JSON list of C-alpha atoms in Angstrom, two decimals:
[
{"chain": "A", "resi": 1, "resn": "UNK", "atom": "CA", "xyz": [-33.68, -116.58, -200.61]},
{"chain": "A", "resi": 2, "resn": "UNK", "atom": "CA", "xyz": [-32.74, -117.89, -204.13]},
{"chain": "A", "resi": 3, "resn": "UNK", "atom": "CA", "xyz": [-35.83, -116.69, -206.20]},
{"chain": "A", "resi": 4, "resn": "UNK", "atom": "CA", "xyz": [-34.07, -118.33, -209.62]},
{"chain": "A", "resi": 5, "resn": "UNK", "atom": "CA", "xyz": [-34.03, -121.84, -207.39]},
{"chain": "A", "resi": 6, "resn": "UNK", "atom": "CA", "xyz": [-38.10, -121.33, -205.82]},
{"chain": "A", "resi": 7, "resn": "UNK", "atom": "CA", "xyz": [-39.01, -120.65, -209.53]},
{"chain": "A", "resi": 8, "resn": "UNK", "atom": "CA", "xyz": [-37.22, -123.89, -210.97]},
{"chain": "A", "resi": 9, "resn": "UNK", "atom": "CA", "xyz": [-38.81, -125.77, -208.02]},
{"chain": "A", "resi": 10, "resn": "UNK", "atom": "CA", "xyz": [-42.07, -124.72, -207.98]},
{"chain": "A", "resi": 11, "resn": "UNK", "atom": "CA", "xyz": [-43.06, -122.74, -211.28]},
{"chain": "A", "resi": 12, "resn": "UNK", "atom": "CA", "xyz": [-44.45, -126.32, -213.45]},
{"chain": "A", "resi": 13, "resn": "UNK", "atom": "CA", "xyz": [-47.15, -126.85, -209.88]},
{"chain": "A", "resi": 14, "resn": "UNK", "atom": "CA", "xyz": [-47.91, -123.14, -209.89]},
{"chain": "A", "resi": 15, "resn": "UNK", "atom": "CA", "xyz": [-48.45, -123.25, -213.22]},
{"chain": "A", "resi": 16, "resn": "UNK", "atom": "CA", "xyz": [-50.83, -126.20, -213.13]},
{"chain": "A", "resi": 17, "resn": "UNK", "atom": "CA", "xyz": [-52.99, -125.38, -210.12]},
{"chain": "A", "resi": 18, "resn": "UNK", "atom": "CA", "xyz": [-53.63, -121.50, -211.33]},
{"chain": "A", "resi": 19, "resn": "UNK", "atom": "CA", "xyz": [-53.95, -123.36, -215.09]},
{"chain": "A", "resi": 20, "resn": "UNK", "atom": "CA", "xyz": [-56.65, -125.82, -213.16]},
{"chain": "A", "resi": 21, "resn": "UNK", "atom": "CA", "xyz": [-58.38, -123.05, -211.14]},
{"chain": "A", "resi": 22, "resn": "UNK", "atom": "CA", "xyz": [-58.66, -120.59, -214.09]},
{"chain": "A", "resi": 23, "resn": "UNK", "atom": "CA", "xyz": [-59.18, -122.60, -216.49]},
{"chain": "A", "resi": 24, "resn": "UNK", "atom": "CA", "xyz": [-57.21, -119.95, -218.96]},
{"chain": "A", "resi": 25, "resn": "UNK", "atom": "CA", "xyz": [-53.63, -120.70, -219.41]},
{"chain": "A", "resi": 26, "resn": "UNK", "atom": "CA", "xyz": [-52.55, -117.17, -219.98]},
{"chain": "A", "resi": 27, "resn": "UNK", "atom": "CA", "xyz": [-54.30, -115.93, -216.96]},
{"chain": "A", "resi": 28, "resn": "UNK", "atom": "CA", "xyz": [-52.31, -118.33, -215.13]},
{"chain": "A", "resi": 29, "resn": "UNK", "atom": "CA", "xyz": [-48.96, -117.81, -215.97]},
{"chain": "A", "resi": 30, "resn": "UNK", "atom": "CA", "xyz": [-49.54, -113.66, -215.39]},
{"chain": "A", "resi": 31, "resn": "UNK", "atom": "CA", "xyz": [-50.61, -114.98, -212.06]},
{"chain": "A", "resi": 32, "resn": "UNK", "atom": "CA", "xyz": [-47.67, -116.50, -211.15]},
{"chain": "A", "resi": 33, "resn": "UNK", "atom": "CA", "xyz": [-45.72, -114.03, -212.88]},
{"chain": "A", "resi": 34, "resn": "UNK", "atom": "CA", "xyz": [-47.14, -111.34, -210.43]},
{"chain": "A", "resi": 35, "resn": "UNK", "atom": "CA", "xyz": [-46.79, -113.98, -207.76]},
{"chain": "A", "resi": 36, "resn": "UNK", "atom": "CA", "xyz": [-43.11, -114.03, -208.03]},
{"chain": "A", "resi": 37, "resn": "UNK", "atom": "CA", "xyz": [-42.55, -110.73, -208.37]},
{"chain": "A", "resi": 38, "resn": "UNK", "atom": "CA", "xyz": [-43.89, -110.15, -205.44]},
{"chain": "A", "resi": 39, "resn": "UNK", "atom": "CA", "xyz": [-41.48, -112.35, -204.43]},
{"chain": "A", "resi": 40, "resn": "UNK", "atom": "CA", "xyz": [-38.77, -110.13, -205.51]},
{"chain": "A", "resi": 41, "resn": "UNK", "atom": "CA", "xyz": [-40.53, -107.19, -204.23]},
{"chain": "A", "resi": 42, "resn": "UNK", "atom": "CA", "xyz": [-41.47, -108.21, -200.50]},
{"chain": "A", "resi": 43, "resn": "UNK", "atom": "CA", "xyz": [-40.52, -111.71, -199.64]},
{"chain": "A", "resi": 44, "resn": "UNK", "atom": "CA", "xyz": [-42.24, -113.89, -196.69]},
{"chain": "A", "resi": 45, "resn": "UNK", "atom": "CA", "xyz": [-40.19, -114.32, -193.00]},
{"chain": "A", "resi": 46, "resn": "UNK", "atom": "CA", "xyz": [-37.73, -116.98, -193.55]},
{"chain": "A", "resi": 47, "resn": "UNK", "atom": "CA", "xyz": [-40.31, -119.26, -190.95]},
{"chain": "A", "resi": 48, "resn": "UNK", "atom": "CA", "xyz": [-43.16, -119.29, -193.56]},
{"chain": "A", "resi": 49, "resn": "UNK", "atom": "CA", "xyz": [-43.52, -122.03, -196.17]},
{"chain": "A", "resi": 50, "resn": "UNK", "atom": "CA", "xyz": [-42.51, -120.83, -199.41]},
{"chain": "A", "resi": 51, "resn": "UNK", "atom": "CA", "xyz": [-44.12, -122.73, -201.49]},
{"chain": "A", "resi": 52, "resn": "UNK", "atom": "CA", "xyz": [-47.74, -122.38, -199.45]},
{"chain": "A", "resi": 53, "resn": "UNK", "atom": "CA", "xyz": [-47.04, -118.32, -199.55]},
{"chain": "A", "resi": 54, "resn": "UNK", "atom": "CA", "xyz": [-46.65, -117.92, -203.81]},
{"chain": "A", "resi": 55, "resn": "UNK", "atom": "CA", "xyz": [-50.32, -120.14, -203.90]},
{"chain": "A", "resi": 56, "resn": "UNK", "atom": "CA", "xyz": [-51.96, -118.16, -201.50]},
{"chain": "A", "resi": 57, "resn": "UNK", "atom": "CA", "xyz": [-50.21, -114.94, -203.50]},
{"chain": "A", "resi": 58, "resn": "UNK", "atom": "CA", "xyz": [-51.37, -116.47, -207.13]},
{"chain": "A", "resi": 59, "resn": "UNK", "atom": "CA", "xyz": [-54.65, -117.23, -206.10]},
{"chain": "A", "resi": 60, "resn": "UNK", "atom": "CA", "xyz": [-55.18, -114.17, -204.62]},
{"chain": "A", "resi": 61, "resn": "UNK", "atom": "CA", "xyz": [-54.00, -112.50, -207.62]},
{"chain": "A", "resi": 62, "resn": "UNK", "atom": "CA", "xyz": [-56.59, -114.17, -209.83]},
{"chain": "A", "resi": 63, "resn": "UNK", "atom": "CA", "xyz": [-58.61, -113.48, -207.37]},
{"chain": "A", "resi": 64, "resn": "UNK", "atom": "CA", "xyz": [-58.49, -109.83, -207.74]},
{"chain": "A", "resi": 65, "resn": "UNK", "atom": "CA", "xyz": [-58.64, -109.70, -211.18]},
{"chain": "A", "resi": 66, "resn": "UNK", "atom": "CA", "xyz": [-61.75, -111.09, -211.18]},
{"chain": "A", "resi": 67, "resn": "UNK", "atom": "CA", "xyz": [-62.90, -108.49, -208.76]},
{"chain": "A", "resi": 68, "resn": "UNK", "atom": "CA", "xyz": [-61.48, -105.45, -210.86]},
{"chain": "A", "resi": 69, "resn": "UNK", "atom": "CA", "xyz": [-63.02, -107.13, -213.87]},
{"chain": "A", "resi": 70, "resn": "UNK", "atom": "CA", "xyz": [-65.90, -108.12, -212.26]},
{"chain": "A", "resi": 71, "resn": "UNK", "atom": "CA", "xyz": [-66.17, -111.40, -212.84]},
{"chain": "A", "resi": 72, "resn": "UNK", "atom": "CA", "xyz": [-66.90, -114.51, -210.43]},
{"chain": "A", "resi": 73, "resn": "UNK", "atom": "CA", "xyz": [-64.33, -116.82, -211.83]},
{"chain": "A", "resi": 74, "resn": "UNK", "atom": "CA", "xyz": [-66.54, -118.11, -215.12]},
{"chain": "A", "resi": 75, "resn": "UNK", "atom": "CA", "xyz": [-62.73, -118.18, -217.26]},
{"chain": "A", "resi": 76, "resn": "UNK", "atom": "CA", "xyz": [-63.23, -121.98, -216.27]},
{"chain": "A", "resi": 77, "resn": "UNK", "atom": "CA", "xyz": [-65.76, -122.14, -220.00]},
{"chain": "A", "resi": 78, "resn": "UNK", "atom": "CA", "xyz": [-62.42, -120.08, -221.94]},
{"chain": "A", "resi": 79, "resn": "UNK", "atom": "CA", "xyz": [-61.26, -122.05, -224.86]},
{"chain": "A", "resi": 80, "resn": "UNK", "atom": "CA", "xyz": [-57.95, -124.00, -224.41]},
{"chain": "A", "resi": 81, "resn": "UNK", "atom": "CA", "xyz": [-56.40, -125.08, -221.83]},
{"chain": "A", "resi": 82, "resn": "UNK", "atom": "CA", "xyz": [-52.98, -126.20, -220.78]},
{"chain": "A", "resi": 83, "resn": "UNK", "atom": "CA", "xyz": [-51.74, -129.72, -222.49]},
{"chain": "A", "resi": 84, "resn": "UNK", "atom": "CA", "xyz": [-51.69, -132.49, -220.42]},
{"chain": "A", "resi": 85, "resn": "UNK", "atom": "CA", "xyz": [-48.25, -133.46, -221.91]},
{"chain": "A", "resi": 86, "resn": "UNK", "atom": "CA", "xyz": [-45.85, -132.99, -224.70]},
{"chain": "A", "resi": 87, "resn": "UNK", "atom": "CA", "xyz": [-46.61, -135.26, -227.24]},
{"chain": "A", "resi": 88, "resn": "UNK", "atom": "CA", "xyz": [-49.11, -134.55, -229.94]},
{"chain": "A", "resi": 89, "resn": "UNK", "atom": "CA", "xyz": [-52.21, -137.10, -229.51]},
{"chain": "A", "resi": 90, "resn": "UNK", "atom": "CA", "xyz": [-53.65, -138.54, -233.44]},
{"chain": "A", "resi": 91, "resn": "UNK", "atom": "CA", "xyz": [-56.82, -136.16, -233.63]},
{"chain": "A", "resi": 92, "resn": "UNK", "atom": "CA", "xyz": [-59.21, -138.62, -232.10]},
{"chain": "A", "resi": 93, "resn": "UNK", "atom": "CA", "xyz": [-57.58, -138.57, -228.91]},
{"chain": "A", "resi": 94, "resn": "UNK", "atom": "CA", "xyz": [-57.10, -134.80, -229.20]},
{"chain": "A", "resi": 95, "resn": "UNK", "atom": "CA", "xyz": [-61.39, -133.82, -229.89]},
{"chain": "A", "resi": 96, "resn": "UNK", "atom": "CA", "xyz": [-61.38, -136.71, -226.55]},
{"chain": "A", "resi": 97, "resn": "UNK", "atom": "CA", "xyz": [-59.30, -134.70, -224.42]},
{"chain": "A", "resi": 98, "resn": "UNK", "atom": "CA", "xyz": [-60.56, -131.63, -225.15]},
{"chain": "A", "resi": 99, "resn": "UNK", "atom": "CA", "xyz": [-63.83, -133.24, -224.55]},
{"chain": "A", "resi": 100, "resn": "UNK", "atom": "CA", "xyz": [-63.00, -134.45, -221.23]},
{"chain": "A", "resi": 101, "resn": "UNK", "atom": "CA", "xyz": [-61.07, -131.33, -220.60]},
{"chain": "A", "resi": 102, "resn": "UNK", "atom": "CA", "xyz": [-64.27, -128.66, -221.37]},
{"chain": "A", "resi": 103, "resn": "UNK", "atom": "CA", "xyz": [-66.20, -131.17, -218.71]},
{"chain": "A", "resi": 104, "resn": "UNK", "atom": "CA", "xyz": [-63.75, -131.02, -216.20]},
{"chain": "A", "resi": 105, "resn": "UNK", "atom": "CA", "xyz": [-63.67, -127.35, -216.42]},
{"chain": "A", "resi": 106, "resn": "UNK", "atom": "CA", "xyz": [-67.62, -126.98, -215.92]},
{"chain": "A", "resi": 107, "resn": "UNK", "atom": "CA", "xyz": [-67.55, -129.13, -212.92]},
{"chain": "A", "resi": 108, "resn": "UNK", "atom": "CA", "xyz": [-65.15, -127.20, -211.23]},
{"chain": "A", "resi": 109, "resn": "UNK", "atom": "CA", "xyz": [-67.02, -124.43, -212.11]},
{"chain": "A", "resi": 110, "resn": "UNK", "atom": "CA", "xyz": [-69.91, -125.94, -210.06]},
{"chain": "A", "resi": 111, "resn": "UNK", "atom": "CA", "xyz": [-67.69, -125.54, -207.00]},
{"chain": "A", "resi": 112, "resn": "UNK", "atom": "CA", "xyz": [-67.33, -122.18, -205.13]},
{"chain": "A", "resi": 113, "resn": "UNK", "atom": "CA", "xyz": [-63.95, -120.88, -205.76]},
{"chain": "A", "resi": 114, "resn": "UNK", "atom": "CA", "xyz": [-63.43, -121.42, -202.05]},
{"chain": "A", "resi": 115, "resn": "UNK", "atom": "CA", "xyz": [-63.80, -125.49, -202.70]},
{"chain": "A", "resi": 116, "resn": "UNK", "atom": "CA", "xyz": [-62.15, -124.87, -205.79]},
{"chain": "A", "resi": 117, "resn": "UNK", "atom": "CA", "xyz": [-59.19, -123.58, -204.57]},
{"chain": "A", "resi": 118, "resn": "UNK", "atom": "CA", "xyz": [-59.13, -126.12, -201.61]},
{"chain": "A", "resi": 119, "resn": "UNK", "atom": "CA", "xyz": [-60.02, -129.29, -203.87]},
{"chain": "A", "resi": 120, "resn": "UNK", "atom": "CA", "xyz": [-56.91, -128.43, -206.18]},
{"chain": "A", "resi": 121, "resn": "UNK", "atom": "CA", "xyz": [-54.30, -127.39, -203.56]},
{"chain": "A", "resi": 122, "resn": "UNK", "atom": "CA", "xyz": [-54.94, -130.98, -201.78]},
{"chain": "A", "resi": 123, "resn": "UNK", "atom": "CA", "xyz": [-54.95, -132.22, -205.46]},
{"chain": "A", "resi": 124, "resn": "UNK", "atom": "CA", "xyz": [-51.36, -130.49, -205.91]},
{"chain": "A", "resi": 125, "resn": "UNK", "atom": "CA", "xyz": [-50.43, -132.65, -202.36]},
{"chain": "A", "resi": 126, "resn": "UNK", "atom": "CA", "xyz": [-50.74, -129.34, -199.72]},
{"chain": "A", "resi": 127, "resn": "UNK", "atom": "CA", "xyz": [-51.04, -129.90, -196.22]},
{"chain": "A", "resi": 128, "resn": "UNK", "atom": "CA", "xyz": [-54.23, -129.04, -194.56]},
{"chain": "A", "resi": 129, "resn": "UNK", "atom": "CA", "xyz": [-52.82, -126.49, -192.53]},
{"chain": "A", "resi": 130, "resn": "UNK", "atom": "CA", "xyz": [-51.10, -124.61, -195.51]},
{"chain": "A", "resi": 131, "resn": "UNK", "atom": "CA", "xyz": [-54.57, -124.90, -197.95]},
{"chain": "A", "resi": 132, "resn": "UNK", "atom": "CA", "xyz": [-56.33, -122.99, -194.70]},
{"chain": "A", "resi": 133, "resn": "UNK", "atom": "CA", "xyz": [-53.74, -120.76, -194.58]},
{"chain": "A", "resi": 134, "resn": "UNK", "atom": "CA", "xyz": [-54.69, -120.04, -198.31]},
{"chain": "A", "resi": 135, "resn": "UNK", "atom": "CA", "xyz": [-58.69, -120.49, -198.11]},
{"chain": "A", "resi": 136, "resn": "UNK", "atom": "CA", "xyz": [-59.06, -118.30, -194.73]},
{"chain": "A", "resi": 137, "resn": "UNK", "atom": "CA", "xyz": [-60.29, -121.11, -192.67]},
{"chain": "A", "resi": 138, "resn": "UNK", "atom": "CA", "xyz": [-59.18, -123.53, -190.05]},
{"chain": "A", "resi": 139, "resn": "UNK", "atom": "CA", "xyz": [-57.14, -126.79, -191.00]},
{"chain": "A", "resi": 140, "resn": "UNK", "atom": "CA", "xyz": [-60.18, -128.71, -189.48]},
{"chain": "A", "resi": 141, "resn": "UNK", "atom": "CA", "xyz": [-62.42, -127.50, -192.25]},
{"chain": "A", "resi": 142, "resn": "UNK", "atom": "CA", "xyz": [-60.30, -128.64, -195.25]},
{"chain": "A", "resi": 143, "resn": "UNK", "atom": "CA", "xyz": [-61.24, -132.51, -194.89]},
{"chain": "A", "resi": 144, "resn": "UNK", "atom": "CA", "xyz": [-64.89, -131.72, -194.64]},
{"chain": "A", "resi": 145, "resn": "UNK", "atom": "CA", "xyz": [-64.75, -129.44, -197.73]},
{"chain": "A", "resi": 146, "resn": "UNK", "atom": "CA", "xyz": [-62.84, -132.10, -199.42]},
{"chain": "A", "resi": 147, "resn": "UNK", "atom": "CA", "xyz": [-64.95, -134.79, -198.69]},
{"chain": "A", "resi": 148, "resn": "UNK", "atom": "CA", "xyz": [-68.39, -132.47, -199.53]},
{"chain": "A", "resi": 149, "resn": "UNK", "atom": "CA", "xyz": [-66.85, -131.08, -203.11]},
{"chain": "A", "resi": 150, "resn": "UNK", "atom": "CA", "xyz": [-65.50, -134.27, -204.00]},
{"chain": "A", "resi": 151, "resn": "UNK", "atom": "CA", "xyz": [-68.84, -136.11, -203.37]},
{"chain": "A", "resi": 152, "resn": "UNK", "atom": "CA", "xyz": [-70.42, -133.09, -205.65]},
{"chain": "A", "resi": 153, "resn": "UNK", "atom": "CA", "xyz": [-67.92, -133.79, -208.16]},
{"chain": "A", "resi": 154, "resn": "UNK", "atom": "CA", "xyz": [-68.55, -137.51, -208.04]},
{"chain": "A", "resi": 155, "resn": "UNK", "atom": "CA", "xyz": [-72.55, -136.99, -209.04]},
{"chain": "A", "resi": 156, "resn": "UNK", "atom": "CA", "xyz": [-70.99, -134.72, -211.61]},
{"chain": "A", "resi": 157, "resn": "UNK", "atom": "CA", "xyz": [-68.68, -137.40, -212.80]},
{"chain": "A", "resi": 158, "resn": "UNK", "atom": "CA", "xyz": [-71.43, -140.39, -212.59]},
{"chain": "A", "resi": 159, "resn": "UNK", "atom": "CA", "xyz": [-73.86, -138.38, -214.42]},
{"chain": "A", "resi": 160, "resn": "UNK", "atom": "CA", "xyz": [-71.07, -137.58, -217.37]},
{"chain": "A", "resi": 161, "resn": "UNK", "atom": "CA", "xyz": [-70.58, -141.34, -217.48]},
{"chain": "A", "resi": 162, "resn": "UNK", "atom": "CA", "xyz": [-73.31, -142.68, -217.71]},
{"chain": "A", "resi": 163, "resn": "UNK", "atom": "CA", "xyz": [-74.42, -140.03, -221.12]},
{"chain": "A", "resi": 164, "resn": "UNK", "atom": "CA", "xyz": [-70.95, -141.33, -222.55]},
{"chain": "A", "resi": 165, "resn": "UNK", "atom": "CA", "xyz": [-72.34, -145.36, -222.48]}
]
């Protein structure tokens, strides 16, 4: 197993999703730093997906943290958050995004860290079977957790519109 090739493959998703589910940046990538060390340390059986196995190992990492620090997941509210691309916006765009950014955060927030955790691996393009794998659950509960958080984060969304008019 070429640990140099699974972190050039998959560190930028990683990266994102534990960015997305933490809502802290630097919580993230000490996440996935611990996730690939672990990596190193013990790998999977060859049969296992990879890629499913360093999510499941991130986000259980965050996870714990939480527990030893005990909190519930509330970083989602932490200032900052990773760009959502390389260019510098003018400053109007910027106070937008950060805007739109902070309300993002708080609806996730809304959303057990269970639904969290699904809604963003099937954001990141995981397989049912591999987000149950993750989440502790059957593959036949992901689409119904979907389709229930998503709905929650649509009221969120229509409400947020409709101030903005």
């Amino acid at each position: 197993m070429d640990v140099d090739e699974l972190f050039t493959k998959h560190q930028a998703d990683l990266l994102r999703y534990l960015t997305r589910y933490t809502g802290d940046p630097d919580t993230a990538a000490d996440a996935a730093q611990d996730a690939y060390l672990r990596l190193l340390e013990s790998p999977p059986r060859s049969t296992i997906n990879v890629r499913a196995w360093l999510f499941t190992v991130a986000t259980n990492v965050v996870r714990d943290g939480w527990k030893k620090h005990g909190r519930v997941g509330r970083l989602l509210d932490a200032p900052g958050s990773a760009p959502v691309d390389d260019r510098t916006p003018d400053p109007f765009t910027a106070v937008e995004r950060a805007e739109r950014a902070q309300h993002a955060r708080r609806m996730l927030a809304k959303l057990s860290a269970r639904e969290r955790t699904i809604v963003l691996m099937w954001m990141e393009g995981f397989m049912h079977r591999e987000i149950a794998e993750v989440a502790g659950t059957t593959a036949g509960t992901i689409g119904p957790t979907i389709a229930r958080a998503v709905k929650k984060l649509a009221g969120d969304i229509d409400r947020y519109l409709k101030e903005d008019v």
